[in-house]
Short mmCIF file of N, CA, C and O in Angstrom, two decimals:
data_model
loop_
_atom_site.label_atom_id
_atom_site.label_comp_id
_atom_site.label_asym_id
_atom_site.label_seq_id
_atom_site.Cartn_x
_atom_site.Cartn_y
_atom_site.Cartn_z
N UNK A 1 -46.53 -40.25 -58.90
CA UNK A 1 -47.03 -38.59 -59.55
C UNK A 1 -46.57 -39.13 -60.38
O UNK A 1 -45.72 -39.59 -60.68
N UNK A 2 -48.11 -38.97 -61.54
CA UNK A 2 -47.63 -39.05 -62.84
C UNK A 2 -47.74 -37.70 -63.93
O UNK A 2 -48.78 -37.31 -63.74
N UNK A 3 -47.17 -37.07 -64.20
CA UNK A 3 -47.10 -37.04 -65.05
C UNK A 3 -47.09 -36.82 -66.38
O UNK A 3 -46.19 -37.78 -67.34
N UNK A 4 -48.59 -36.46 -67.69
CA UNK A 4 -48.00 -36.74 -68.52
C UNK A 4 -47.89 -34.96 -70.14
O UNK A 4 -48.90 -34.41 -69.55
N UNK A 5 -47.14 -35.79 -71.04
CA UNK A 5 -46.68 -34.95 -71.80
C UNK A 5 -47.88 -35.27 -72.94
O UNK A 5 -47.29 -36.06 -73.63
N UNK A 6 -48.98 -33.84 -73.46
CA UNK A 6 -49.60 -34.78 -75.03
C UNK A 6 -48.29 -33.64 -76.09
O UNK A 6 -48.19 -32.82 -76.24
N UNK A 7 -48.13 -34.60 -76.62
CA UNK A 7 -47.55 -34.39 -78.20
C UNK A 7 -47.47 -34.49 -79.05
O UNK A 7 -48.61 -35.11 -78.84
N UNK A 8 -47.50 -33.99 -80.14
CA UNK A 8 -47.06 -34.08 -81.35
C UNK A 8 -46.85 -33.57 -82.23
O UNK A 8 -45.24 -33.50 -81.61
N UNK A 9 -45.94 -34.42 -83.32
CA UNK A 9 -44.59 -34.39 -84.25
C UNK A 9 -44.44 -33.92 -84.34
O UNK A 9 -45.53 -32.21 -84.61
N UNK A 10 -42.77 -32.82 -84.90
CA UNK A 10 -43.03 -31.34 -85.65
C UNK A 10 -42.32 -30.88 -84.40
O UNK A 10 -43.21 -29.60 -85.38
N UNK A 11 -42.88 -30.64 -82.75
CA UNK A 11 -43.19 -29.67 -82.40
C UNK A 11 -41.81 -29.36 -80.65
O UNK A 11 -41.14 -29.92 -81.01
N UNK A 12 -41.24 -28.22 -81.47
CA UNK A 12 -39.72 -28.02 -81.11
C UNK A 12 -40.28 -27.46 -79.60
O UNK A 12 -39.78 -27.68 -78.57
N UNK A 13 -41.63 -27.30 -78.99
CA UNK A 13 -42.07 -27.24 -77.46
C UNK A 13 -42.46 -28.34 -76.96
O UNK A 13 -41.95 -28.40 -76.18
N UNK A 14 -42.57 -28.96 -77.67
CA UNK A 14 -42.87 -31.09 -77.14
C UNK A 14 -41.75 -31.40 -76.37
O UNK A 14 -41.05 -31.82 -76.27
N UNK A 15 -40.39 -31.54 -77.45
CA UNK A 15 -38.98 -31.12 -77.23
C UNK A 15 -38.95 -30.55 -76.07
O UNK A 15 -37.96 -31.88 -75.51
N UNK A 16 -38.85 -29.77 -75.69
CA UNK A 16 -38.64 -28.69 -75.30
C UNK A 16 -38.94 -29.19 -74.28
O UNK A 16 -38.77 -29.27 -72.41
N UNK A 17 -40.26 -29.70 -73.79
CA UNK A 17 -41.39 -29.53 -72.46
C UNK A 17 -40.36 -30.69 -72.12
O UNK A 17 -40.35 -31.88 -70.93
N UNK A 18 -40.08 -32.16 -72.96
CA UNK A 18 -39.85 -33.66 -72.91
C UNK A 18 -38.38 -33.49 -71.85
O UNK A 18 -37.70 -34.29 -70.63
N UNK A 19 -37.99 -32.35 -71.86
CA UNK A 19 -36.46 -31.85 -71.90
C UNK A 19 -36.51 -31.17 -69.83
O UNK A 19 -35.51 -31.86 -69.06
N UNK A 20 -37.06 -30.92 -69.88
CA UNK A 20 -37.55 -29.84 -68.87
C UNK A 20 -38.49 -30.89 -68.15
O UNK A 20 -37.49 -30.68 -66.56
N UNK A 21 -39.00 -31.22 -68.32
CA UNK A 21 -39.39 -32.81 -67.48
C UNK A 21 -38.08 -33.85 -66.59
O UNK A 21 -38.30 -34.29 -65.96
N UNK A 22 -37.41 -33.99 -67.55
CA UNK A 22 -36.51 -34.37 -67.80
C UNK A 22 -34.93 -34.24 -66.42
O UNK A 22 -34.75 -35.65 -66.08
N UNK A 23 -35.19 -32.96 -67.47
CA UNK A 23 -34.56 -32.57 -65.51
C UNK A 23 -34.81 -32.75 -64.13
O UNK A 23 -34.01 -32.35 -63.78
N UNK A 24 -36.11 -32.19 -64.44
CA UNK A 24 -36.36 -32.94 -62.85
C UNK A 24 -36.67 -33.22 -62.29
O UNK A 24 -36.94 -33.49 -61.40
N UNK A 25 -37.00 -34.52 -62.95
CA UNK A 25 -36.98 -35.71 -62.60
C UNK A 25 -36.18 -37.14 -61.20
O UNK A 25 -35.87 -37.77 -60.70
N UNK A 26 -34.29 -35.42 -61.67
CA UNK A 26 -33.56 -35.80 -61.12
C UNK A 26 -34.39 -34.90 -59.00
O UNK A 26 -33.10 -35.86 -58.19
N UNK A 27 -35.11 -34.27 -59.60
CA UNK A 27 -35.50 -32.91 -57.63
C UNK A 27 -36.49 -34.24 -57.23
O UNK A 27 -36.73 -33.51 -56.18
N UNK A 28 -37.07 -34.62 -58.24
CA UNK A 28 -38.87 -34.48 -57.40
C UNK A 28 -38.88 -36.31 -58.37
O UNK A 28 -38.25 -36.62 -59.13
N UNK A 29 -39.26 -37.15 -57.50
CA UNK A 29 -40.36 -38.40 -57.75
C UNK A 29 -41.89 -38.05 -58.59
O UNK A 29 -42.32 -38.08 -57.60
N UNK A 30 -41.43 -39.15 -60.21
CA UNK A 30 -42.50 -39.07 -61.15
C UNK A 30 -42.34 -39.80 -61.72
O UNK A 30 -41.26 -40.13 -61.91
N UNK A 31 -43.69 -40.43 -62.18
CA UNK A 31 -43.40 -41.39 -63.50
C UNK A 31 -44.46 -40.30 -64.69
O UNK A 31 -44.88 -38.90 -64.25
N UNK A 32 -43.62 -40.33 -65.66
CA UNK A 32 -43.48 -40.02 -66.82
C UNK A 32 -44.23 -40.33 -68.24
O UNK A 32 -43.96 -41.54 -68.46
N UNK A 33 -45.86 -40.06 -68.89
CA UNK A 33 -45.68 -40.71 -69.84
C UNK A 33 -46.24 -39.79 -71.25
O UNK A 33 -46.36 -38.23 -70.85
N UNK A 34 -45.06 -39.74 -71.85
CA UNK A 34 -45.43 -39.22 -73.41
C UNK A 34 -47.12 -39.58 -74.26
O UNK A 34 -47.10 -40.73 -75.08
N UNK A 35 -47.71 -38.59 -74.48
CA UNK A 35 -48.51 -39.07 -74.72
C UNK A 35 -49.05 -37.88 -76.65
O UNK A 35 -49.50 -37.28 -76.48
N UNK A 36 -49.84 -38.71 -77.91
CA UNK A 36 -49.88 -37.86 -79.07
C UNK A 36 -50.97 -37.89 -79.23
O UNK A 36 -52.11 -38.41 -79.13
N UNK A 37 -51.10 -36.17 -79.19
CA UNK A 37 -52.02 -35.62 -80.25
C UNK A 37 -53.22 -36.62 -80.67
O UNK A 37 -54.06 -35.87 -81.02
N UNK A 38 -52.60 -37.27 -81.55
CA UNK A 38 -52.80 -37.73 -82.84
C UNK A 38 -53.71 -38.95 -82.56
O UNK A 38 -53.66 -39.91 -83.43
N UNK A 39 -53.40 -39.58 -81.28
CA UNK A 39 -54.61 -40.39 -81.06
C UNK A 39 -55.57 -40.58 -79.75
O UNK A 39 -55.67 -39.50 -79.96
N UNK A 40 -56.51 -41.69 -79.79
CA UNK A 40 -57.75 -41.17 -79.22
C UNK A 40 -56.84 -40.97 -77.80
O UNK A 40 -58.66 -40.45 -77.12
N UNK A 41 -56.71 -41.51 -77.24
CA UNK A 41 -55.96 -41.32 -75.56
C UNK A 41 -55.98 -39.68 -75.78
O UNK A 41 -56.33 -39.05 -75.10
N UNK A 42 -54.85 -39.74 -76.48
CA UNK A 42 -54.50 -37.68 -76.71
C UNK A 42 -55.23 -36.65 -76.42
O UNK A 42 -55.83 -35.69 -76.19
N UNK A 43 -56.60 -36.79 -77.08
CA UNK A 43 -57.42 -36.24 -78.49
C UNK A 43 -58.22 -36.24 -77.39
O UNK A 43 -58.62 -35.26 -76.37
N UNK A 44 -58.69 -37.01 -77.01
CA UNK A 44 -59.89 -37.64 -75.44
C UNK A 44 -58.82 -36.21 -73.96
O UNK A 44 -59.98 -35.61 -73.58
N UNK A 45 -57.52 -36.19 -73.70
CA UNK A 45 -57.44 -36.00 -72.58
C UNK A 45 -57.25 -34.68 -72.95
O UNK A 45 -57.64 -33.44 -71.91
N UNK A 46 -57.16 -34.35 -74.09
CA UNK A 46 -57.04 -32.99 -74.49
C UNK A 46 -58.38 -31.45 -74.55
O UNK A 46 -58.39 -31.09 -74.45
N UNK A 47 -59.22 -32.56 -74.93
CA UNK A 47 -60.71 -32.75 -75.14
C UNK A 47 -61.12 -32.27 -73.42
O UNK A 47 -61.43 -31.48 -73.19
N UNK A 48 -60.68 -33.14 -72.80
CA UNK A 48 -61.29 -33.49 -71.04
C UNK A 48 -60.24 -31.65 -70.81
O UNK A 48 -61.31 -31.65 -69.70
N UNK A 49 -59.37 -31.58 -70.55
CA UNK A 49 -58.63 -30.85 -69.86
C UNK A 49 -58.65 -29.10 -70.95
O UNK A 49 -58.46 -28.56 -69.91
N UNK A 50 -59.17 -28.96 -71.63
CA UNK A 50 -59.16 -27.83 -72.72
C UNK A 50 -57.93 -28.02 -73.02
O UNK A 50 -57.73 -26.31 -73.18
N UNK A 51 -57.13 -28.46 -73.61
CA UNK A 51 -55.52 -27.74 -73.76
C UNK A 51 -56.18 -28.11 -75.42
O UNK A 51 -57.28 -28.68 -76.35
N UNK A 52 -55.52 -26.62 -75.99
CA UNK A 52 -55.83 -26.34 -77.28
C UNK A 52 -54.80 -26.34 -78.19
O UNK A 52 -54.44 -26.60 -79.34
N UNK A 53 -53.21 -26.92 -78.20
CA UNK A 53 -51.97 -26.89 -78.64
C UNK A 53 -51.45 -27.59 -77.73
O UNK A 53 -51.51 -27.47 -76.09
N UNK A 54 -50.53 -28.72 -78.15
CA UNK A 54 -49.22 -29.29 -77.48
C UNK A 54 -48.46 -28.02 -77.58
O UNK A 54 -47.68 -26.79 -77.74
N UNK A 55 -47.14 -28.08 -76.15
CA UNK A 55 -47.96 -29.47 -74.96
C UNK A 55 -48.23 -29.27 -74.22
O UNK A 55 -48.29 -28.04 -74.21
N UNK A 56 -48.95 -30.74 -74.19
CA UNK A 56 -49.52 -30.33 -73.04
C UNK A 56 -49.03 -30.91 -71.24
O UNK A 56 -48.59 -32.11 -71.65
N UNK A 57 -49.68 -30.35 -70.36
CA UNK A 57 -48.79 -30.53 -69.18
C UNK A 57 -49.94 -31.29 -68.28
O UNK A 57 -50.49 -30.36 -68.24
N UNK A 58 -50.32 -32.73 -67.56
CA UNK A 58 -50.95 -33.01 -66.82
C UNK A 58 -50.14 -33.33 -65.83
O UNK A 58 -49.32 -34.41 -65.45
N UNK A 59 -50.61 -33.21 -64.27
CA UNK A 59 -49.59 -33.87 -63.16
C UNK A 59 -51.07 -34.52 -62.76
O UNK A 59 -52.39 -33.64 -62.12
N UNK A 60 -51.48 -35.47 -62.27
CA UNK A 60 -51.93 -36.34 -61.54
C UNK A 60 -53.44 -36.31 -62.60
O UNK A 60 -54.51 -35.88 -61.99
N UNK A 61 -53.59 -36.28 -63.68
CA UNK A 61 -54.82 -36.25 -64.34
C UNK A 61 -55.09 -34.69 -64.82
O UNK A 61 -56.68 -34.71 -64.73
N UNK A 62 -54.82 -33.93 -64.38
CA UNK A 62 -55.02 -31.90 -64.13
C UNK A 62 -54.76 -31.30 -64.91
O UNK A 62 -53.19 -31.43 -64.30
N UNK A 63 -54.68 -31.20 -65.74
CA UNK A 63 -54.17 -29.99 -66.80
C UNK A 63 -53.41 -28.90 -65.95
O UNK A 63 -53.92 -28.28 -64.72
N UNK A 64 -52.22 -28.45 -65.89
CA UNK A 64 -50.82 -28.40 -65.00
C UNK A 64 -50.90 -27.08 -66.49
O UNK A 64 -51.05 -25.55 -65.75
N UNK A 65 -50.59 -26.96 -67.71
CA UNK A 65 -50.09 -25.74 -69.12
C UNK A 65 -50.45 -26.37 -70.30
O UNK A 65 -49.91 -27.72 -69.90
N UNK A 66 -50.36 -25.58 -71.19
CA UNK A 66 -50.24 -25.99 -72.67
C UNK A 66 -49.26 -25.35 -73.13
O UNK A 66 -49.12 -23.55 -72.75
N UNK A 67 -49.06 -25.57 -74.41
CA UNK A 67 -48.04 -24.35 -74.36
C UNK A 67 -46.79 -24.23 -74.96
O UNK A 67 -46.21 -25.82 -73.13
N UNK A 68 -46.34 -23.70 -74.55
CA UNK A 68 -44.37 -23.50 -73.84
C UNK A 68 -44.01 -24.19 -72.70
O UNK A 68 -44.71 -23.47 -71.40
N UNK A 69 -43.60 -24.92 -72.19
CA UNK A 69 -43.73 -24.84 -70.26
C UNK A 69 -41.83 -24.20 -69.91
O UNK A 69 -41.63 -24.46 -70.00
N UNK A 70 -42.73 -24.00 -68.58
CA UNK A 70 -42.54 -22.93 -67.67
C UNK A 70 -40.88 -23.86 -66.75
O UNK A 70 -42.10 -24.14 -66.56
N UNK A 71 -39.74 -24.19 -67.04
CA UNK A 71 -39.36 -25.05 -65.35
C UNK A 71 -39.89 -24.71 -64.53
O UNK A 71 -40.69 -25.01 -63.65
N UNK A 72 -39.61 -23.08 -64.44
CA UNK A 72 -39.57 -22.71 -62.96
C UNK A 72 -41.48 -22.61 -62.84
O UNK A 72 -41.40 -23.67 -61.01
N UNK A 73 -42.14 -22.47 -63.02
CA UNK A 73 -44.10 -22.81 -62.95
C UNK A 73 -43.79 -24.34 -62.42
O UNK A 73 -44.21 -24.44 -61.66
N UNK A 74 -43.12 -25.16 -63.71
CA UNK A 74 -43.03 -27.40 -62.90
C UNK A 74 -42.62 -27.24 -61.57
O UNK A 74 -42.96 -27.39 -60.50
N UNK A 75 -41.05 -25.95 -62.19
CA UNK A 75 -40.63 -26.58 -60.56
C UNK A 75 -42.12 -26.38 -58.94
O UNK A 75 -41.01 -26.84 -57.75
N UNK A 76 -42.15 -24.61 -59.39
CA UNK A 76 -42.77 -23.90 -58.24
C UNK A 76 -43.97 -24.87 -57.73
O UNK A 76 -44.43 -25.16 -56.50
N UNK A 77 -44.55 -25.72 -58.57
CA UNK A 77 -45.04 -26.75 -58.46
C UNK A 77 -46.02 -28.06 -57.83
O UNK A 77 -46.06 -28.32 -57.11
N UNK A 78 -44.12 -28.37 -58.31
CA UNK A 78 -44.09 -29.80 -57.59
C UNK A 78 -43.17 -29.63 -56.33
O UNK A 78 -43.01 -30.44 -55.93
N UNK A 79 -42.82 -28.32 -56.07
CA UNK A 79 -42.41 -28.35 -54.73
C UNK A 79 -43.11 -28.05 -53.93
O UNK A 79 -43.26 -27.58 -52.50
N UNK A 80 -45.01 -27.29 -54.26
CA UNK A 80 -45.78 -26.87 -53.22
C UNK A 80 -45.91 -28.11 -52.15
O UNK A 80 -45.94 -29.29 -52.66
N UNK A 81 -46.05 -28.26 -51.00
CA UNK A 81 -46.23 -29.38 -49.68
C UNK A 81 -46.81 -30.30 -50.00
O UNK A 81 -46.63 -31.61 -50.51
N UNK A 82 -48.40 -29.76 -50.50
CA UNK A 82 -49.13 -30.66 -50.88
C UNK A 82 -49.02 -31.54 -52.13
O UNK A 82 -49.28 -32.68 -52.05
N UNK A 83 -47.50 -31.64 -53.69
CA UNK A 83 -48.22 -32.00 -54.31
C UNK A 83 -46.48 -32.57 -54.50
O UNK A 83 -46.38 -33.43 -54.53
N UNK A 84 -45.51 -32.14 -53.69
CA UNK A 84 -44.42 -32.32 -53.10
C UNK A 84 -45.19 -34.15 -52.36
O UNK A 84 -44.21 -34.90 -52.33
N UNK A 85 -45.16 -33.71 -51.23
CA UNK A 85 -45.73 -34.96 -50.54
C UNK A 85 -46.18 -36.40 -51.28
O UNK A 85 -46.25 -37.37 -51.60
N UNK A 86 -46.86 -36.17 -52.70
CA UNK A 86 -47.49 -37.06 -53.58
C UNK A 86 -46.26 -37.88 -53.96
O UNK A 86 -46.27 -38.61 -54.60
N UNK A 87 -45.21 -37.04 -54.56
CA UNK A 87 -44.48 -37.48 -55.40
C UNK A 87 -43.37 -38.34 -54.35
O UNK A 87 -41.91 -38.94 -54.49
N UNK A 88 -43.17 -38.27 -52.45
CA UNK A 88 -42.39 -38.94 -51.76
C UNK A 88 -42.08 -40.30 -52.52
O UNK A 88 -43.36 -41.22 -52.73
N UNK A 89 -41.04 -40.93 -52.00
CA UNK A 89 -40.80 -42.24 -52.38
C UNK A 89 -41.86 -43.09 -51.93
O UNK A 89 -41.97 -42.88 -50.50
N UNK A 90 -42.66 -44.26 -52.00
CA UNK A 90 -43.79 -44.66 -51.79
C UNK A 90 -45.85 -43.67 -50.96
O UNK A 90 -45.93 -45.05 -50.86
N UNK A 91 -45.32 -42.91 -51.31
CA UNK A 91 -46.85 -42.52 -50.87
C UNK A 91 -47.85 -42.59 -51.11
O UNK A 91 -48.80 -42.73 -51.21
N UNK A 92 -47.38 -43.57 -53.39
CA UNK A 92 -48.47 -43.90 -53.95
C UNK A 92 -48.01 -45.33 -54.04
O UNK A 92 -48.02 -46.30 -54.66
N UNK A 93 -46.95 -46.15 -53.18
CA UNK A 93 -47.09 -47.67 -54.36
C UNK A 93 -46.18 -47.82 -54.37
O UNK A 93 -45.53 -48.86 -54.91
N UNK A 94 -45.04 -46.54 -55.19
CA UNK A 94 -44.39 -46.39 -55.40
C UNK A 94 -42.23 -45.57 -55.12
O UNK A 94 -43.51 -44.77 -54.74
N UNK A 95 -41.22 -46.69 -55.85
CA UNK A 95 -40.66 -45.20 -55.45
C UNK A 95 -40.08 -45.11 -56.65
O UNK A 95 -38.46 -44.53 -56.08
N UNK A 96 -40.42 -45.36 -57.59
CA UNK A 96 -40.46 -44.98 -58.75
C UNK A 96 -39.62 -43.65 -59.50
O UNK A 96 -40.26 -42.80 -59.09
N UNK A 97 -38.37 -43.16 -59.09
CA UNK A 97 -38.19 -42.22 -60.65
C UNK A 97 -38.87 -41.32 -61.42
O UNK A 97 -39.37 -40.73 -61.42
N UNK A 98 -38.67 -42.38 -62.35
CA UNK A 98 -39.09 -41.57 -63.34
C UNK A 98 -38.97 -42.35 -64.72
O UNK A 98 -37.93 -43.66 -64.77
N UNK A 99 -40.67 -42.62 -65.07
CA UNK A 99 -40.46 -43.72 -67.09
C UNK A 99 -40.93 -43.45 -67.56
O UNK A 99 -41.90 -42.30 -67.49
N UNK A 100 -40.37 -43.49 -68.68
CA UNK A 100 -40.86 -41.97 -69.79
C UNK A 100 -41.23 -43.87 -70.81
O UNK A 100 -40.72 -44.96 -71.16
N UNK A 101 -42.05 -43.20 -71.17
CA UNK A 101 -43.04 -44.44 -71.87
C UNK A 101 -44.01 -43.65 -73.01
O UNK A 101 -44.84 -42.61 -73.11
N UNK A 102 -43.62 -43.70 -74.00
CA UNK A 102 -43.89 -43.39 -75.74
C UNK A 102 -45.21 -44.33 -75.88
O UNK A 102 -44.55 -44.62 -75.96
N UNK A 103 -45.79 -43.02 -76.67
CA UNK A 103 -47.48 -43.73 -77.76
C UNK A 103 -46.53 -44.96 -78.52
O UNK A 103 -45.40 -43.76 -78.75
N UNK A 104 -46.86 -45.67 -78.96
CA UNK A 104 -46.19 -46.50 -79.64
C UNK A 104 -46.96 -45.85 -81.66
O UNK A 104 -45.93 -45.26 -82.69
N UNK A 105 -47.84 -44.07 -82.19
CA UNK A 105 -47.38 -43.46 -82.56
C UNK A 105 -46.66 -42.09 -81.76
O UNK A 105 -46.68 -42.17 -83.49
N UNK A 106 -46.24 -42.31 -81.54
CA UNK A 106 -45.23 -41.43 -81.48
C UNK A 106 -43.50 -41.31 -82.31
O UNK A 106 -43.19 -42.18 -82.78
N UNK A 107 -43.57 -40.42 -82.89
CA UNK A 107 -42.25 -39.84 -83.51
C UNK A 107 -41.00 -39.53 -83.29
O UNK A 107 -41.16 -38.81 -82.17
#
């Protein structure tokens, strides 16, 4: 499972979202990628998914939320049997818990 956090500079809600995702990484298996909305990739993902402001959260390339991230809402989503099965070690050929990749344009 992969979670993308669409971020922008000087965004307190983006920092909070990254902390929430990091905290949940101890309970769920997923990869994390932070992508800046100031990049072509970030703008394209936001436009394609209807994300109008940061932070945007995508789970396996599907929009989950934008704006302030609710840890409870994300935890409930990740606990759903169909979603949780995707995050089990080996389910997508990966047993890696969390890998954070920050876009080169991130501050």
